[in-house]
Amino acid sequence: MAVPKCKVSKARRDKRRGANWKLSAPTVLVCPKCGEPRLPHRACKACGTYNGREVIAAAAK
């Protein structure tokens, strides 16, 4: 049976467990047409373009 040779302190245990819980901010790109921030691989909510063409009807101005 696998038995620990020495006691693992609470600090050492928590330091190991806490390293995997880091959150990262989502990547935000700038729309090349209107300059609004948008998520990658998604249509721009402001102008409705994706990959150089309009895919969503733009809101009436």
Tab-separated table of N, CA, C and O in Angstrom:
chain	number	residue	atom	x	y	z
A	1	MET	N	0.834	-1.186	0.000
A	1	MET	CA	0.000	0.000	0.000
A	1	MET	C	0.875	1.244	0.000
A	1	MET	O	1.944	1.252	0.596
A	2	ALA	N	0.383	2.274	-0.641
A	2	ALA	CA	1.129	3.529	-0.672
A	2	ALA	C	0.843	4.312	0.599
A	2	ALA	O	-0.286	4.693	0.874
A	3	VAL	N	1.876	4.523	1.376
A	3	VAL	CA	1.745	5.238	2.635
A	3	VAL	C	2.744	6.392	2.617
A	3	VAL	O	3.904	6.197	2.277
A	4	PRO	N	2.314	7.615	2.995
A	4	PRO	CA	3.257	8.725	3.021
A	4	PRO	C	4.361	8.489	4.051
A	4	PRO	O	4.104	7.997	5.147
A	5	LYS	N	5.587	8.834	3.661
A	5	LYS	CA	6.716	8.633	4.569
A	5	LYS	C	6.723	9.676	5.675
A	5	LYS	O	7.065	9.372	6.815
A	6	CYS	N	6.350	10.937	5.321
A	6	CYS	CA	6.326	12.019	6.308
A	6	CYS	C	5.002	12.759	6.189
A	6	CYS	O	4.349	12.730	5.146
A	7	LYS	N	4.658	13.436	7.268
A	7	LYS	CA	3.440	14.242	7.266
A	7	LYS	C	3.627	15.448	6.349
A	7	LYS	O	4.676	16.091	6.378
A	8	VAL	N	2.620	15.734	5.558
A	8	VAL	CA	2.629	16.929	4.703
A	8	VAL	C	1.895	18.024	5.463
A	8	VAL	O	0.736	17.863	5.844
A	9	SER	N	2.598	19.133	5.684
A	9	SER	CA	2.001	20.217	6.461
A	9	SER	C	0.850	20.859	5.698
A	9	SER	O	0.739	20.740	4.474
A	10	LYS	N	-0.015	21.558	6.440
A	10	LYS	CA	-1.159	22.229	5.813
A	10	LYS	C	-0.705	23.290	4.828
A	10	LYS	O	-1.331	23.477	3.776
A	11	ALA	N	0.354	23.980	5.142
A	11	ALA	CA	0.859	25.028	4.251
A	11	ALA	C	1.343	24.433	2.927
A	11	ALA	O	1.047	24.960	1.849
A	12	ARG	N	2.099	23.346	3.007
A	12	ARG	CA	2.610	22.709	1.796
A	12	ARG	C	1.479	22.116	0.958
A	12	ARG	O	1.448	22.236	-0.258
A	13	ARG	N	0.503	21.492	1.636
A	13	ARG	CA	-0.642	20.909	0.934
A	13	ARG	C	-1.467	21.988	0.244
A	13	ARG	O	-1.822	21.854	-0.930
A	14	ASP	N	-1.761	23.077	0.942
A	14	ASP	CA	-2.579	24.140	0.369
A	14	ASP	C	-1.847	24.889	-0.730
A	14	ASP	O	-2.466	25.377	-1.680
A	15	LYS	N	-0.524	25.000	-0.616
A	15	LYS	CA	0.260	25.659	-1.657
A	15	LYS	C	0.174	24.868	-2.969
A	15	LYS	O	0.046	25.420	-4.048
A	16	ARG	N	0.199	23.538	-2.861
A	16	ARG	CA	0.100	22.680	-4.038
A	16	ARG	C	-1.307	22.743	-4.639
A	16	ARG	O	-1.472	22.836	-5.848
A	17	ARG	N	-2.329	22.713	-3.817
A	17	ARG	CA	-3.706	22.729	-4.308
A	17	ARG	C	-4.108	24.088	-4.865
A	17	ARG	O	-4.911	24.156	-5.785
A	18	GLY	N	-3.589	25.155	-4.310
A	18	GLY	CA	-3.986	26.495	-4.724
A	18	GLY	C	-3.401	26.932	-6.049
A	18	GLY	O	-3.880	27.876	-6.658
A	19	ALA	N	-2.358	26.255	-6.527
A	19	ALA	CA	-1.697	26.673	-7.758
A	19	ALA	C	-2.553	26.417	-8.997
A	19	ALA	O	-2.332	27.021	-10.039
A	20	ASN	N	-3.538	25.535	-8.900
A	20	ASN	CA	-4.334	25.159	-10.070
A	20	ASN	C	-5.606	25.972	-10.210
A	20	ASN	O	-6.382	25.724	-11.120
A	21	TRP	N	-5.854	26.931	-9.326
A	21	TRP	CA	-7.106	27.663	-9.330
A	21	TRP	C	-6.953	29.094	-9.812
A	21	TRP	O	-7.738	29.951	-9.461
A	22	LYS	N	-5.945	29.376	-10.611
A	22	LYS	CA	-5.737	30.734	-11.094
A	22	LYS	C	-6.687	31.008	-12.258
A	22	LYS	O	-6.766	30.217	-13.200
A	23	LEU	N	-7.385	32.100	-12.196
A	23	LEU	CA	-8.285	32.490	-13.274
A	23	LEU	C	-7.556	33.423	-14.219
A	23	LEU	O	-6.720	34.226	-13.797
A	24	SER	N	-7.887	33.332	-15.481
A	24	SER	CA	-7.288	34.230	-16.460
A	24	SER	C	-8.397	35.049	-17.113
A	24	SER	O	-9.506	34.558	-17.320
A	25	ALA	N	-8.081	36.282	-17.417
A	25	ALA	CA	-9.054	37.167	-18.055
A	25	ALA	C	-9.277	36.708	-19.494
A	25	ALA	O	-8.352	36.232	-20.148
A	26	PRO	N	-10.509	36.833	-20.009
A	26	PRO	CA	-10.751	36.423	-21.385
A	26	PRO	C	-10.029	37.334	-22.367
A	26	PRO	O	-9.833	38.519	-22.106
A	27	THR	N	-9.619	36.763	-23.485
A	27	THR	CA	-8.943	37.533	-24.517
A	27	THR	C	-9.947	38.445	-25.202
A	27	THR	O	-11.035	38.015	-25.571
A	28	VAL	N	-9.595	39.694	-25.335
A	28	VAL	CA	-10.472	40.668	-25.979
A	28	VAL	C	-9.729	41.274	-27.155
A	28	VAL	O	-8.612	41.750	-27.013
A	29	LEU	N	-10.342	41.220	-28.332
A	29	LEU	CA	-9.769	41.801	-29.539
A	29	LEU	C	-10.503	43.090	-29.886
A	29	LEU	O	-11.567	43.377	-29.359
A	30	VAL	N	-9.935	43.844	-30.793
A	30	VAL	CA	-10.553	45.080	-31.268
A	30	VAL	C	-11.111	44.821	-32.662
A	30	VAL	O	-10.429	44.260	-33.518
A	31	CYS	N	-12.347	45.221	-32.880
A	31	CYS	CA	-12.977	45.045	-34.188
A	31	CYS	C	-12.247	45.915	-35.210
A	31	CYS	O	-12.057	47.115	-34.983
A	32	PRO	N	-11.837	45.350	-36.341
A	32	PRO	CA	-11.108	46.154	-37.322
A	32	PRO	C	-11.977	47.202	-38.029
A	32	PRO	O	-11.457	48.183	-38.542
A	33	LYS	N	-13.304	46.995	-38.016
A	33	LYS	CA	-14.171	47.936	-38.720
A	33	LYS	C	-14.584	49.116	-37.836
A	33	LYS	O	-14.451	50.266	-38.228
A	34	CYS	N	-15.064	48.818	-36.617
A	34	CYS	CA	-15.589	49.897	-35.778
A	34	CYS	C	-14.715	50.208	-34.566
A	34	CYS	O	-14.903	51.237	-33.928
A	35	GLY	N	-13.773	49.331	-34.213
A	35	GLY	CA	-12.884	49.595	-33.100
A	35	GLY	C	-13.425	49.200	-31.740
A	35	GLY	O	-12.781	49.452	-30.722
A	36	GLU	N	-14.593	48.574	-31.689
A	36	GLU	CA	-15.183	48.146	-30.419
A	36	GLU	C	-14.508	46.854	-29.951
A	36	GLU	O	-14.086	46.035	-30.769
A	37	PRO	N	-14.407	46.623	-28.644
A	37	PRO	CA	-13.850	45.358	-28.161
A	37	PRO	C	-14.830	44.211	-28.419
A	37	PRO	O	-16.043	44.376	-28.321
A	38	ARG	N	-14.272	43.052	-28.760
A	38	ARG	CA	-15.093	41.873	-29.033
A	38	ARG	C	-14.304	40.624	-28.669
A	38	ARG	O	-13.080	40.653	-28.538
A	39	LEU	N	-15.012	39.510	-28.486
A	39	LEU	CA	-14.371	38.241	-28.190
A	39	LEU	C	-13.881	37.608	-29.486
A	39	LEU	O	-14.476	37.820	-30.554
A	40	PRO	N	-12.800	36.823	-29.439
A	40	PRO	CA	-12.302	36.193	-30.656
A	40	PRO	C	-13.273	35.143	-31.192
A	40	PRO	O	-13.980	34.490	-30.421
A	41	HIS	N	-13.322	34.998	-32.498
A	41	HIS	CA	-14.166	34.024	-33.209
A	41	HIS	C	-15.650	34.280	-32.981
A	41	HIS	O	-16.458	33.358	-32.963
A	42	ARG	N	-16.013	35.544	-32.790
A	42	ARG	CA	-17.419	35.921	-32.635
A	42	ARG	C	-17.674	37.199	-33.405
A	42	ARG	O	-16.787	38.020	-33.568
A	43	ALA	N	-18.914	37.360	-33.845
A	43	ALA	CA	-19.282	38.566	-34.577
A	43	ALA	C	-19.283	39.761	-33.629
A	43	ALA	O	-19.571	39.634	-32.445
A	44	CYS	N	-18.972	40.936	-34.171
A	44	CYS	CA	-18.964	42.168	-33.382
A	44	CYS	C	-20.412	42.552	-33.080
A	44	CYS	O	-21.265	42.583	-33.970
A	45	LYS	N	-20.691	42.859	-31.808
A	45	LYS	CA	-22.051	43.237	-31.432
A	45	LYS	C	-22.395	44.638	-31.897
A	45	LYS	O	-23.558	44.953	-32.114
A	46	ALA	N	-21.390	45.479	-32.064
A	46	ALA	CA	-21.648	46.872	-32.433
A	46	ALA	C	-21.995	47.009	-33.915
A	46	ALA	O	-22.989	47.634	-34.273
A	47	CYS	N	-21.168	46.415	-34.791
A	47	CYS	CA	-21.404	46.600	-36.228
A	47	CYS	C	-21.902	45.338	-36.925
A	47	CYS	O	-22.330	45.388	-38.072
A	48	GLY	N	-21.841	44.170	-36.262
A	48	GLY	CA	-22.383	42.943	-36.834
A	48	GLY	C	-21.513	42.288	-37.883
A	48	GLY	O	-22.000	41.477	-38.654
A	49	THR	N	-20.222	42.600	-37.926
A	49	THR	CA	-19.348	41.999	-38.931
A	49	THR	C	-18.527	40.880	-38.324
A	49	THR	O	-18.216	40.881	-37.132
A	50	TYR	N	-18.179	39.920	-39.175
A	50	TYR	CA	-17.279	38.840	-38.802
A	50	TYR	C	-16.493	38.454	-40.040
A	50	TYR	O	-17.069	38.202	-41.099
A	51	ASN	N	-15.189	38.435	-39.908
A	51	ASN	CA	-14.283	38.050	-40.992
A	51	ASN	C	-14.478	38.915	-42.241
A	51	ASN	O	-14.447	38.438	-43.358
A	52	GLY	N	-14.732	40.203	-42.033
A	52	GLY	CA	-14.809	41.143	-43.136
A	52	GLY	C	-16.161	41.246	-43.807
A	52	GLY	O	-16.305	42.007	-44.757
A	53	ARG	N	-17.163	40.527	-43.345
A	53	ARG	CA	-18.483	40.647	-43.961
A	53	ARG	C	-19.551	40.764	-42.879
A	53	ARG	O	-19.365	40.293	-41.758
A	54	GLU	N	-20.676	41.331	-43.243
A	54	GLU	CA	-21.766	41.553	-42.285
A	54	GLU	C	-22.580	40.278	-42.139
A	54	GLU	O	-23.114	39.748	-43.099
A	55	VAL	N	-22.659	39.782	-40.910
A	55	VAL	CA	-23.395	38.551	-40.657
A	55	VAL	C	-24.629	38.790	-39.791
A	55	VAL	O	-25.541	37.981	-39.778
A	56	ILE	N	-24.647	39.909	-39.064
A	56	ILE	CA	-25.793	40.281	-38.246
A	56	ILE	C	-26.250	41.639	-38.713
A	56	ILE	O	-25.446	42.537	-38.954
A	57	ALA	N	-27.560	41.809	-38.865
A	57	ALA	CA	-28.077	43.100	-39.285
A	57	ALA	C	-27.741	44.129	-38.212
A	57	ALA	O	-28.034	43.941	-37.034
A	58	ALA	N	-27.093	45.211	-38.618
A	58	ALA	CA	-26.678	46.246	-37.670
A	58	ALA	C	-27.908	46.945	-37.107
A	58	ALA	O	-28.936	47.063	-37.766
A	59	ALA	N	-27.792	47.394	-35.867
A	59	ALA	CA	-28.917	48.097	-35.228
A	59	ALA	C	-29.170	49.435	-35.911
A	59	ALA	O	-28.239	50.076	-36.396
A	60	ALA	N	-30.401	49.829	-35.979
A	60	ALA	CA	-30.760	51.107	-36.626
A	60	ALA	C	-30.148	52.259	-35.814
A	60	ALA	O	-30.234	52.293	-34.606
A	61	LYS	N	-29.523	53.171	-36.531
A	61	LYS	CA	-28.855	54.282	-35.851
A	61	LYS	C	-29.702	55.517	-35.829
A	61	LYS	O	-30.467	55.799	-36.666
